[in-house]
CSV table of N, CA and C in Angstrom, one decimal:
chain,number,residue,atom,x,y,z
A,1,MET,N,33.0,9.8,2.3
A,1,MET,CA,31.5,9.7,2.3
A,1,MET,C,31.2,8.3,2.9
A,2,THR,N,30.2,8.3,3.9
A,2,THR,CA,29.8,7.1,4.5
A,2,THR,C,28.9,6.3,3.6
A,3,GLU,N,29.1,5.0,3.5
A,3,GLU,CA,28.2,4.2,2.7
A,3,GLU,C,26.9,4.0,3.4
A,4,ARG,N,25.8,4.1,2.7
A,4,ARG,CA,24.4,3.9,3.2
A,4,ARG,C,24.2,2.4,3.5
A,5,PRO,N,23.7,2.1,4.7
A,5,PRO,CA,23.5,0.7,5.0
A,5,PRO,C,22.3,0.1,4.1
A,6,GLN,N,22.4,-1.2,3.7
A,6,GLN,CA,21.4,-1.8,2.9
A,6,GLN,C,20.8,-3.0,3.7
A,7,GLY,N,19.5,-3.3,3.3
A,7,GLY,CA,18.8,-4.5,3.8
A,7,GLY,C,19.0,-4.7,5.3
A,8,ASP,N,19.5,-5.9,5.7
A,8,ASP,CA,19.7,-6.2,7.1
A,8,ASP,C,20.5,-5.2,7.8
A,9,ASP,N,21.5,-4.5,7.1
A,9,ASP,CA,22.3,-3.5,7.8
A,9,ASP,C,21.5,-2.4,8.3
A,10,VAL,N,20.4,-2.0,7.6
A,10,VAL,CA,19.6,-0.9,8.1
A,10,VAL,C,18.9,-1.3,9.4
A,11,GLU,N,18.4,-2.6,9.4
A,11,GLU,CA,17.8,-3.0,10.7
A,11,GLU,C,18.8,-3.0,11.8
A,12,GLN,N,20.0,-3.4,11.6
A,12,GLN,CA,21.0,-3.4,12.6
A,12,GLN,C,21.3,-2.0,13.1
A,13,VAL,N,21.3,-1.0,12.2
A,13,VAL,CA,21.5,0.4,12.6
A,13,VAL,C,20.3,0.8,13.5
A,14,GLU,N,19.1,0.5,13.0
A,14,GLU,CA,17.9,0.9,13.8
A,14,GLU,C,17.9,0.2,15.2
A,15,ARG,N,18.3,-1.1,15.2
A,15,ARG,CA,18.3,-1.8,16.5
A,15,ARG,C,19.3,-1.1,17.4
A,16,GLY,N,20.4,-0.6,16.9
A,16,GLY,CA,21.4,0.1,17.7
A,16,GLY,C,20.9,1.4,18.3
A,17,ARG,N,19.9,1.9,17.7
A,17,ARG,CA,19.4,3.2,18.1
A,17,ARG,C,18.1,3.2,19.0
A,18,MET,N,17.4,2.1,19.0
A,18,MET,CA,16.2,2.0,19.9
A,18,MET,C,15.9,0.5,20.2
A,19,ALA,N,15.2,0.3,21.3
A,19,ALA,CA,14.8,-1.0,21.7
A,19,ALA,C,13.4,-1.3,21.2
A,20,ALA,N,13.1,-2.5,20.8
A,20,ALA,CA,11.7,-2.9,20.5
A,20,ALA,C,11.7,-4.4,20.6
A,21,GLU,N,10.5,-5.0,20.7
A,21,GLU,CA,10.4,-6.4,20.8
A,21,GLU,C,10.7,-7.1,19.5
A,22,GLU,N,11.1,-8.3,19.5
A,22,GLU,CA,11.5,-9.0,18.3
A,22,GLU,C,10.4,-9.1,17.3
A,23,LEU,N,9.1,-9.2,17.7
A,23,LEU,CA,8.0,-9.2,16.8
A,23,LEU,C,7.9,-7.9,16.1
A,24,SER,N,8.2,-6.8,16.8
A,24,SER,CA,8.1,-5.5,16.1
A,24,SER,C,9.2,-5.4,15.1
A,25,TRP,N,10.4,-5.9,15.4
A,25,TRP,CA,11.5,-5.8,14.3
A,25,TRP,C,11.1,-6.7,13.2
A,26,ALA,N,10.5,-7.9,13.4
A,26,ALA,CA,10.1,-8.8,12.3
A,26,ALA,C,9.1,-8.1,11.4
A,27,LEU,N,8.1,-7.4,12.1
A,27,LEU,CA,7.1,-6.7,11.3
A,27,LEU,C,7.7,-5.5,10.5
A,28,ARG,N,8.6,-4.8,11.1
A,28,ARG,CA,9.3,-3.7,10.4
A,28,ARG,C,10.0,-4.3,9.2
A,29,ALA,N,10.6,-5.5,9.3
A,29,ALA,CA,11.2,-6.1,8.1
A,29,ALA,C,10.2,-6.4,7.0
A,30,VAL,N,9.0,-6.9,7.5
A,30,VAL,CA,7.9,-7.2,6.6
A,30,VAL,C,7.4,-5.9,5.8
A,31,VAL,N,7.3,-4.8,6.6
A,31,VAL,CA,6.9,-3.6,6.0
A,31,VAL,C,8.0,-3.1,4.9
A,32,ARG,N,9.2,-3.3,5.2
A,32,ARG,CA,10.3,-3.0,4.2
A,32,ARG,C,10.1,-3.9,3.0
A,33,ALA,N,9.9,-5.1,3.2
A,33,ALA,CA,9.8,-6.1,2.1
A,33,ALA,C,8.5,-5.7,1.3
A,34,SER,N,7.5,-5.2,1.9
A,34,SER,CA,6.3,-4.9,1.1
A,34,SER,C,6.6,-3.7,0.2
A,35,GLY,N,7.6,-2.9,0.5
A,35,GLY,CA,8.0,-1.9,-0.5
A,35,GLY,C,8.6,-2.5,-1.7
A,36,ASP,N,9.3,-3.7,-1.5
A,36,ASP,CA,9.8,-4.4,-2.7
A,36,ASP,C,8.7,-5.0,-3.5
A,37,VAL,N,7.7,-5.5,-2.9
A,37,VAL,CA,6.5,-6.0,-3.6
A,37,VAL,C,5.8,-4.9,-4.4
A,38,ASP,N,5.7,-3.7,-3.8
A,38,ASP,CA,5.1,-2.6,-4.5
A,38,ASP,C,5.9,-2.2,-5.7
A,39,ARG,N,7.2,-2.2,-5.6
A,39,ARG,CA,8.1,-1.8,-6.8
A,39,ARG,C,7.9,-2.9,-7.9
A,40,GLU,N,7.8,-4.2,-7.5
A,40,GLU,CA,7.6,-5.2,-8.5
A,40,GLU,C,6.3,-5.2,-9.1
A,41,LEU,N,5.2,-4.9,-8.3
A,41,LEU,CA,3.9,-4.8,-8.9
A,41,LEU,C,3.8,-3.6,-9.9
A,42,ALA,N,4.4,-2.5,-9.5
A,42,ALA,CA,4.4,-1.3,-10.4
A,42,ALA,C,5.1,-1.7,-11.7
A,43,ALA,N,6.2,-2.4,-11.6
A,43,ALA,CA,6.9,-2.8,-12.9
A,43,ALA,C,6.1,-3.7,-13.7
A,44,ARG,N,5.4,-4.7,-13.1
A,44,ARG,CA,4.6,-5.6,-13.8
A,44,ARG,C,3.4,-4.9,-14.5
A,45,LEU,N,2.9,-3.9,-13.8
A,45,LEU,CA,1.8,-3.2,-14.4
A,45,LEU,C,2.2,-2.1,-15.3
A,46,GLY,N,3.5,-1.8,-15.4
A,46,GLY,CA,4.0,-0.8,-16.3
A,46,GLY,C,3.7,0.6,-15.8
A,47,LEU,N,3.7,0.8,-14.5
A,47,LEU,CA,3.4,2.0,-13.9
A,47,LEU,C,4.6,2.7,-13.3
A,48,ARG,N,4.6,4.0,-13.4
A,48,ARG,CA,5.6,4.8,-12.7
A,48,ARG,C,5.3,4.7,-11.2
A,49,PRO,N,6.3,5.0,-10.4
A,49,PRO,CA,6.1,4.8,-8.9
A,49,PRO,C,4.9,5.7,-8.4
A,50,LEU,N,4.8,6.9,-8.9
A,50,LEU,CA,3.7,7.8,-8.4
A,50,LEU,C,2.4,7.3,-8.9
A,51,ASP,N,2.3,6.8,-10.1
A,51,ASP,CA,1.1,6.3,-10.7
A,51,ASP,C,0.7,5.1,-9.9
A,52,TYR,N,1.6,4.2,-9.6
A,52,TYR,CA,1.3,3.0,-8.7
A,52,TYR,C,0.8,3.4,-7.4
A,53,ALA,N,1.5,4.4,-6.8
A,53,ALA,CA,1.0,4.9,-5.5
A,53,ALA,C,-0.4,5.4,-5.5
A,54,ALA,N,-0.8,6.1,-6.6
A,54,ALA,CA,-2.1,6.6,-6.8
A,54,ALA,C,-3.1,5.4,-6.9
A,55,MET,N,-2.8,4.4,-7.7
A,55,MET,CA,-3.6,3.2,-7.8
A,55,MET,C,-3.8,2.5,-6.5
A,56,ASN,N,-2.7,2.5,-5.7
A,56,ASN,CA,-2.7,1.8,-4.4
A,56,ASN,C,-3.8,2.5,-3.5
A,57,HIS,N,-3.8,3.9,-3.6
A,57,HIS,CA,-4.8,4.6,-2.8
A,57,HIS,C,-6.2,4.3,-3.3
A,58,VAL,N,-6.4,4.3,-4.6
A,58,VAL,CA,-7.7,4.1,-5.2
A,58,VAL,C,-8.2,2.7,-4.8
A,59,MET,N,-7.3,1.7,-4.8
A,59,MET,CA,-7.6,0.3,-4.6
A,59,MET,C,-7.6,-0.1,-3.1
A,60,SER,N,-7.3,0.8,-2.2
A,60,SER,CA,-7.2,0.4,-0.8
A,60,SER,C,-8.5,0.3,0.0
A,61,GLY,N,-9.6,0.4,-0.7
A,61,GLY,CA,-10.8,0.2,0.0
A,61,GLY,C,-11.3,1.4,0.7
A,62,GLY,N,-12.4,1.3,1.5
A,62,GLY,CA,-13.0,2.4,2.2
A,62,GLY,C,-13.8,3.2,1.2
A,63,GLU,N,-14.0,4.5,1.5
A,63,GLU,CA,-14.7,5.4,0.6
A,63,GLU,C,-13.9,5.6,-0.7
A,64,PRO,N,-14.6,5.5,-1.8
A,64,PRO,CA,-13.9,5.8,-3.1
A,64,PRO,C,-13.4,7.2,-3.1
A,65,LEU,N,-12.2,7.4,-3.6
A,65,LEU,CA,-11.6,8.7,-3.7
A,65,LEU,C,-11.8,9.4,-5.0
A,66,GLY,N,-11.7,10.7,-4.9
A,66,GLY,CA,-11.8,11.5,-6.1
A,66,GLY,C,-10.4,12.0,-6.5
A,67,PRO,N,-10.2,12.7,-7.6
A,67,PRO,CA,-8.9,13.2,-8.0
A,67,PRO,C,-8.3,14.1,-6.9
A,68,VAL,N,-9.1,14.9,-6.3
A,68,VAL,CA,-8.6,15.9,-5.3
A,68,VAL,C,-8.0,15.1,-4.1
A,69,GLU,N,-8.7,14.1,-3.6
A,69,GLU,CA,-8.2,13.3,-2.5
A,69,GLU,C,-6.9,12.5,-2.8
A,70,VAL,N,-6.9,12.0,-4.0
A,70,VAL,CA,-5.7,11.3,-4.5
A,70,VAL,C,-4.5,12.3,-4.5
A,71,SER,N,-4.7,13.4,-5.0
A,71,SER,CA,-3.7,14.5,-5.1
A,71,SER,C,-3.2,14.8,-3.7
A,72,ALA,N,-4.1,15.0,-2.8
A,72,ALA,CA,-3.7,15.3,-1.4
A,72,ALA,C,-2.9,14.2,-0.7
A,73,ARG,N,-3.3,12.9,-1.0
A,73,ARG,CA,-2.6,11.8,-0.4
A,73,ARG,C,-1.2,11.7,-1.0
A,74,LEU,N,-1.0,12.1,-2.2
A,74,LEU,CA,0.3,12.0,-2.8
A,74,LEU,C,1.1,13.2,-2.6
A,75,GLY,N,0.5,14.3,-2.1
A,75,GLY,CA,1.2,15.5,-1.8
A,75,GLY,C,1.6,16.3,-3.1
A,76,ILE,N,0.7,16.2,-4.1
A,76,ILE,CA,0.9,16.9,-5.4
A,76,ILE,C,-0.3,17.9,-5.6
A,77,SER,N,-0.1,18.8,-6.5
A,77,SER,CA,-1.1,19.8,-6.8
A,77,SER,C,-2.3,19.1,-7.5
A,78,THR,N,-3.4,19.7,-7.4
A,78,THR,CA,-4.6,19.2,-8.0
A,78,THR,C,-4.4,19.1,-9.5
A,79,GLY,N,-3.7,20.1,-10.1
A,79,GLY,CA,-3.4,20.0,-11.5
A,79,GLY,C,-2.6,18.8,-11.9
A,80,SER,N,-1.6,18.5,-11.1
A,80,SER,CA,-0.8,17.3,-11.4
A,80,SER,C,-1.6,16.1,-11.1
A,81,GLY,N,-2.4,16.1,-10.1
A,81,GLY,CA,-3.3,15.0,-9.9
A,81,GLY,C,-4.3,14.7,-11.0
A,82,THR,N,-4.8,15.7,-11.6
A,82,THR,CA,-5.7,15.6,-12.8
A,82,THR,C,-4.9,14.9,-13.9
A,83,GLU,N,-3.7,15.4,-14.2
A,83,GLU,CA,-2.9,14.8,-15.2
A,83,GLU,C,-2.6,13.3,-15.0
A,84,LEU,N,-2.3,13.0,-13.7
A,84,LEU,CA,-2.0,11.6,-13.3
A,84,LEU,C,-3.3,10.8,-13.5
A,85,VAL,N,-4.4,11.3,-13.1
A,85,VAL,CA,-5.7,10.5,-13.3
A,85,VAL,C,-6.0,10.3,-14.7
A,86,ASP,N,-5.8,11.4,-15.5
A,86,ASP,CA,-6.0,11.3,-17.0
A,86,ASP,C,-5.1,10.2,-17.6
A,87,ARG,N,-3.9,10.2,-17.2
A,87,ARG,CA,-2.9,9.2,-17.7
A,87,ARG,C,-3.4,7.7,-17.3
A,88,LEU,N,-3.8,7.6,-16.1
A,88,LEU,CA,-4.2,6.2,-15.6
A,88,LEU,C,-5.5,5.8,-16.3
A,89,GLU,N,-6.4,6.8,-16.5
A,89,GLU,CA,-7.7,6.5,-17.2
A,89,GLU,C,-7.4,6.1,-18.6
A,90,HIS,N,-6.6,6.9,-19.3
A,90,HIS,CA,-6.2,6.6,-20.7
A,90,HIS,C,-5.5,5.2,-20.9
A,91,ALA,N,-4.8,4.8,-19.9
A,91,ALA,CA,-4.1,3.5,-19.9
A,91,ALA,C,-5.0,2.4,-19.5
A,92,GLY,N,-6.2,2.7,-19.1
A,92,GLY,CA,-7.2,1.7,-18.8
A,92,GLY,C,-7.1,1.1,-17.4
A,93,HIS,N,-6.4,1.8,-16.5
A,93,HIS,CA,-6.2,1.4,-15.1
A,93,HIS,C,-7.4,1.8,-14.2
A,94,LEU,N,-8.0,2.9,-14.5
A,94,LEU,CA,-9.1,3.3,-13.7
A,94,LEU,C,-10.1,4.1,-14.5
A,95,ARG,N,-11.3,4.3,-13.9
A,95,ARG,CA,-12.3,5.0,-14.6
A,95,ARG,C,-12.9,6.0,-13.6
A,96,ARG,N,-13.4,7.1,-14.2
A,96,ARG,CA,-14.1,8.1,-13.4
A,96,ARG,C,-15.6,7.8,-13.4
A,97,GLU,N,-16.3,8.0,-12.3
A,97,GLU,CA,-17.7,7.9,-12.3
A,97,GLU,C,-18.3,8.9,-11.3
A,98,ARG,N,-19.5,9.4,-11.6
A,98,ARG,CA,-20.1,10.4,-10.8
A,98,ARG,C,-20.5,9.9,-9.5
A,99,HIS,N,-20.3,10.7,-8.5
A,99,HIS,CA,-20.7,10.4,-7.1
A,99,HIS,C,-22.2,10.2,-7.1
A,100,PRO,N,-22.7,9.2,-6.4
A,100,PRO,CA,-24.1,8.9,-6.4
A,100,PRO,C,-25.0,9.9,-5.8
A,101,THR,N,-24.5,10.7,-4.8
A,101,THR,CA,-25.3,11.7,-4.1
A,101,THR,C,-24.9,13.1,-4.4
A,102,ASP,N,-23.7,13.3,-4.8
A,102,ASP,CA,-23.2,14.7,-5.1
A,102,ASP,C,-22.7,14.7,-6.6
A,103,ARG,N,-23.5,15.1,-7.5
A,103,ARG,CA,-23.2,15.0,-8.9
A,103,ARG,C,-22.0,15.9,-9.3
A,104,ARG,N,-21.6,16.8,-8.4
A,104,ARG,CA,-20.5,17.6,-8.7
A,104,ARG,C,-19.1,16.9,-8.5
A,105,ARG,N,-19.2,15.8,-7.8
A,105,ARG,CA,-18.0,15.1,-7.4
A,105,ARG,C,-17.8,13.9,-8.4
A,106,VAL,N,-16.5,13.5,-8.5
A,106,VAL,CA,-16.2,12.3,-9.3
A,106,VAL,C,-15.5,11.3,-8.4
A,107,ARG,N,-15.8,10.1,-8.5
A,107,ARG,CA,-15.1,9.0,-7.8
A,107,ARG,C,-14.2,8.2,-8.8
A,108,LEU,N,-13.1,7.7,-8.3
A,108,LEU,CA,-12.2,6.9,-9.1
A,108,LEU,C,-12.4,5.4,-8.8
A,109,GLN,N,-12.5,4.6,-9.8
A,109,GLN,CA,-12.6,3.1,-9.6
A,109,GLN,C,-11.6,2.4,-10.4
A,110,PRO,N,-10.9,1.4,-9.9
A,110,PRO,CA,-10.0,0.6,-10.7
A,110,PRO,C,-10.8,-0.2,-11.7
A,111,THR,N,-10.3,-0.4,-12.9
A,111,THR,CA,-11.0,-1.3,-13.8
A,111,THR,C,-10.8,-2.7,-13.4
A,112,GLU,N,-11.8,-3.5,-13.9
A,112,GLU,CA,-11.7,-4.9,-13.6
A,112,GLU,C,-10.5,-5.6,-14.2
A,113,GLU,N,-10.0,-5.1,-15.3
A,113,GLU,CA,-8.8,-5.6,-15.9
A,113,GLU,C,-7.6,-5.4,-15.0
A,114,THR,N,-7.5,-4.2,-14.5
A,114,THR,CA,-6.4,-3.9,-13.6
A,114,THR,C,-6.4,-4.7,-12.3
A,115,VAL,N,-7.6,-4.8,-11.7
A,115,VAL,CA,-7.8,-5.6,-10.5
A,115,VAL,C,-7.4,-7.0,-10.8
A,116,GLY,N,-7.8,-7.6,-11.9
A,116,GLY,CA,-7.4,-8.9,-12.3
A,116,GLY,C,-5.9,-9.1,-12.5
A,117,ARG,N,-5.3,-8.1,-13.1
A,117,ARG,CA,-3.8,-8.2,-13.3
A,117,ARG,C,-3.1,-8.1,-12.0
A,118,VAL,N,-3.5,-7.3,-11.0
A,118,VAL,CA,-2.9,-7.2,-9.7
A,118,VAL,C,-3.1,-8.5,-9.0
A,119,LEU,N,-4.3,-9.1,-9.0
A,119,LEU,CA,-4.5,-10.3,-8.3
A,119,LEU,C,-3.7,-11.5,-8.9
A,120,ALA,N,-3.6,-11.5,-10.3
A,120,ALA,CA,-2.8,-12.5,-10.9
A,120,ALA,C,-1.3,-12.4,-10.5
A,121,ALA,N,-0.9,-11.1,-10.5
A,121,ALA,CA,0.5,-10.9,-10.1
A,121,ALA,C,0.8,-11.3,-8.7
A,122,LEU,N,-0.2,-11.1,-7.8
A,122,LEU,CA,-0.1,-11.5,-6.4
A,122,LEU,C,-0.3,-12.9,-6.1
A,123,GLY,N,-0.9,-13.7,-7.0
A,123,GLY,CA,-1.2,-15.1,-6.8
A,123,GLY,C,0.0,-15.9,-6.3
A,124,PRO,N,1.2,-15.9,-7.0
A,124,PRO,CA,2.3,-16.7,-6.5
A,124,PRO,C,2.8,-16.3,-5.1
A,125,LEU,N,2.7,-15.0,-4.8
A,125,LEU,CA,3.1,-14.5,-3.5
A,125,LEU,C,2.2,-15.0,-2.4
A,126,LEU,N,0.9,-14.9,-2.7
A,126,LEU,CA,-0.1,-15.4,-1.7
A,126,LEU,C,0.0,-16.9,-1.5
A,127,ALA,N,0.3,-17.7,-2.6
A,127,ALA,CA,0.5,-19.1,-2.5
A,127,ALA,C,1.7,-19.4,-1.6
A,128,ASP,N,2.8,-18.6,-1.8
A,128,ASP,CA,4.0,-18.8,-1.0
A,128,ASP,C,3.7,-18.5,0.5
A,129,LEU,N,2.9,-17.4,0.8
A,129,LEU,CA,2.6,-17.1,2.1
A,129,LEU,C,1.7,-18.2,2.8
A,130,ASP,N,0.8,-18.7,2.0
A,130,ASP,CA,-0.1,-19.8,2.5
A,130,ASP,C,0.8,-21.0,2.8
A,131,ALA,N,1.8,-21.3,2.0
A,131,ALA,CA,2.6,-22.5,2.3
A,131,ALA,C,3.4,-22.2,3.6
A,132,ALA,N,3.9,-21.0,3.8
A,132,ALA,CA,4.6,-20.7,5.0
A,132,ALA,C,3.7,-20.9,6.2
A,133,ALA,N,2.4,-20.5,6.1
A,133,ALA,CA,1.5,-20.6,7.2
A,133,ALA,C,1.2,-22.1,7.5
A,134,GLU,N,1.3,-23.0,6.6
A,134,GLU,CA,1.1,-24.4,6.8
A,134,GLU,C,2.0,-25.0,7.9
A,135,GLY,N,3.1,-24.3,8.1
A,135,GLY,CA,4.1,-24.8,9.1
A,135,GLY,C,3.6,-24.5,10.5
A,136,PHE,N,2.5,-23.8,10.7
A,136,PHE,CA,2.0,-23.5,12.0
A,136,PHE,C,0.6,-24.3,12.3
A,137,THR,N,0.4,-24.6,13.5
A,137,THR,CA,-0.9,-25.2,13.9
A,137,THR,C,-2.0,-24.2,13.7
A,138,ALA,N,-3.3,-24.7,13.7
A,138,ALA,CA,-4.4,-23.8,13.5
A,138,ALA,C,-4.5,-22.8,14.7
A,139,ASP,N,-4.2,-23.2,15.9
A,139,ASP,CA,-4.1,-22.3,17.0
A,139,ASP,C,-3.1,-21.2,16.8
A,140,GLU,N,-1.9,-21.6,16.4
A,140,GLU,CA,-0.8,-20.7,16.2
A,140,GLU,C,-1.2,-19.7,15.1
A,141,GLN,N,-1.9,-20.2,14.0
A,141,GLN,CA,-2.3,-19.3,12.9
A,141,GLN,C,-3.3,-18.3,13.5
A,142,GLN,N,-4.2,-18.7,14.4
A,142,GLN,CA,-5.1,-17.7,14.9
A,142,GLN,C,-4.4,-16.6,15.7
A,143,VAL,N,-3.4,-17.0,16.5
A,143,VAL,CA,-2.7,-16.0,17.3
A,143,VAL,C,-1.9,-15.1,16.3
A,144,ILE,N,-1.3,-15.7,15.3
A,144,ILE,CA,-0.5,-14.8,14.4
A,144,ILE,C,-1.5,-13.9,13.7
A,145,GLY,N,-2.6,-14.4,13.3
A,145,GLY,CA,-3.6,-13.5,12.6
A,145,GLY,C,-4.1,-12.4,13.5
A,146,ARG,N,-4.3,-12.7,14.8
A,146,ARG,CA,-4.7,-11.6,15.7
A,146,ARG,C,-3.6,-10.5,15.8
A,147,TYR,N,-2.4,-11.0,15.9
A,147,TYR,CA,-1.3,-10.1,16.0
A,147,TYR,C,-1.2,-9.2,14.7
A,148,LEU,N,-1.3,-9.9,13.6
A,148,LEU,CA,-1.2,-9.1,12.3
A,148,LEU,C,-2.3,-8.1,12.2
A,149,ARG,N,-3.5,-8.5,12.5
A,149,ARG,CA,-4.6,-7.5,12.5
A,149,ARG,C,-4.4,-6.3,13.4
A,150,ALA,N,-3.9,-6.6,14.6
A,150,ALA,CA,-3.6,-5.6,15.6
A,150,ALA,C,-2.5,-4.7,15.1
A,151,ALA,N,-1.5,-5.3,14.4
A,151,ALA,CA,-0.4,-4.5,13.9
A,151,ALA,C,-0.9,-3.7,12.7
A,152,GLU,N,-1.8,-4.2,11.9
A,152,GLU,CA,-2.4,-3.4,10.8
A,152,GLU,C,-3.1,-2.2,11.4
A,153,ALA,N,-3.9,-2.4,12.4
A,153,ALA,CA,-4.6,-1.2,13.0
A,153,ALA,C,-3.6,-0.2,13.5
A,154,SER,N,-2.5,-0.6,14.1
A,154,SER,CA,-1.5,0.3,14.6
A,154,SER,C,-0.8,1.1,13.4
A,155,LEU,N,-0.5,0.3,12.4
A,155,LEU,CA,0.1,0.9,11.2
A,155,LEU,C,-0.8,2.0,10.6
A,156,ARG,N,-2.1,1.6,10.5
A,156,ARG,CA,-3.1,2.6,9.9
A,156,ARG,C,-3.2,3.8,10.8
A,157,ARG,N,-3.3,3.6,12.1
A,157,ARG,CA,-3.3,4.8,13.0
A,157,ARG,C,-2.1,5.7,12.8
A,158,TYR,N,-1.0,5.1,12.8
A,158,TYR,CA,0.3,5.8,12.6
A,158,TYR,C,0.3,6.6,11.2
A,159,GLY,N,-0.2,5.9,10.2
A,159,GLY,CA,-0.3,6.5,8.9
A,159,GLY,C,-1.2,7.7,8.8
A,160,ARG,N,-2.2,7.7,9.6
A,160,ARG,CA,-3.2,8.9,9.6
A,160,ARG,C,-2.7,10.1,10.4
A,161,ARG,N,-1.6,9.9,11.2
A,161,ARG,CA,-1.1,11.0,11.9
A,161,ARG,C,-0.5,12.1,11.0
A,162,SER,N,-0.5,13.3,11.4
A,162,SER,CA,0.1,14.4,10.6
A,162,SER,C,1.2,15.1,11.4
A,163,GLY,N,2.2,14.3,11.8
A,163,GLY,CA,3.3,14.8,12.5
A,163,GLY,C,3.0,15.2,13.9
A,164,ASP,N,2.0,14.5,14.5
A,164,ASP,CA,1.6,14.8,15.9
A,164,ASP,C,2.2,13.8,16.9
A,165,ASP,N,3.5,13.5,16.7
A,165,ASP,CA,4.1,12.5,17.6
A,165,ASP,C,3.6,12.6,18.9
């Protein structure tokens, strides 16, 4: 049996299969590391991975989601989604509220306590990232910021695709 590559080894395997600019490989590594952050945040919040993924969707901004939309994003049945939302509501992570214009619909909102816990857990990471940014001039930071926002837009577009390579 072949051993599965780990960490930097995975990047080396990928680099051997396709060409990309160094910035793209660096961002790919950041995306991988963000998975580690997600696992750590889930553990700190005492959430199962699927529950954390649901909360991530609820907290990601944009239009508030209902249980049906969360279920669809997670690829689970609406029944399983309802159980998941019930569990998160009972644990105090989110609350259901009526849609302001369509009373038949329910929107999910994170509780202030959970938002506070997430931000508190992210505080040391953000401070570390701010410290790393201090090593760059203001002009360099602007360029890096533009690149990261453009990369974010690319990642979001890619994430909205449905297998339409």
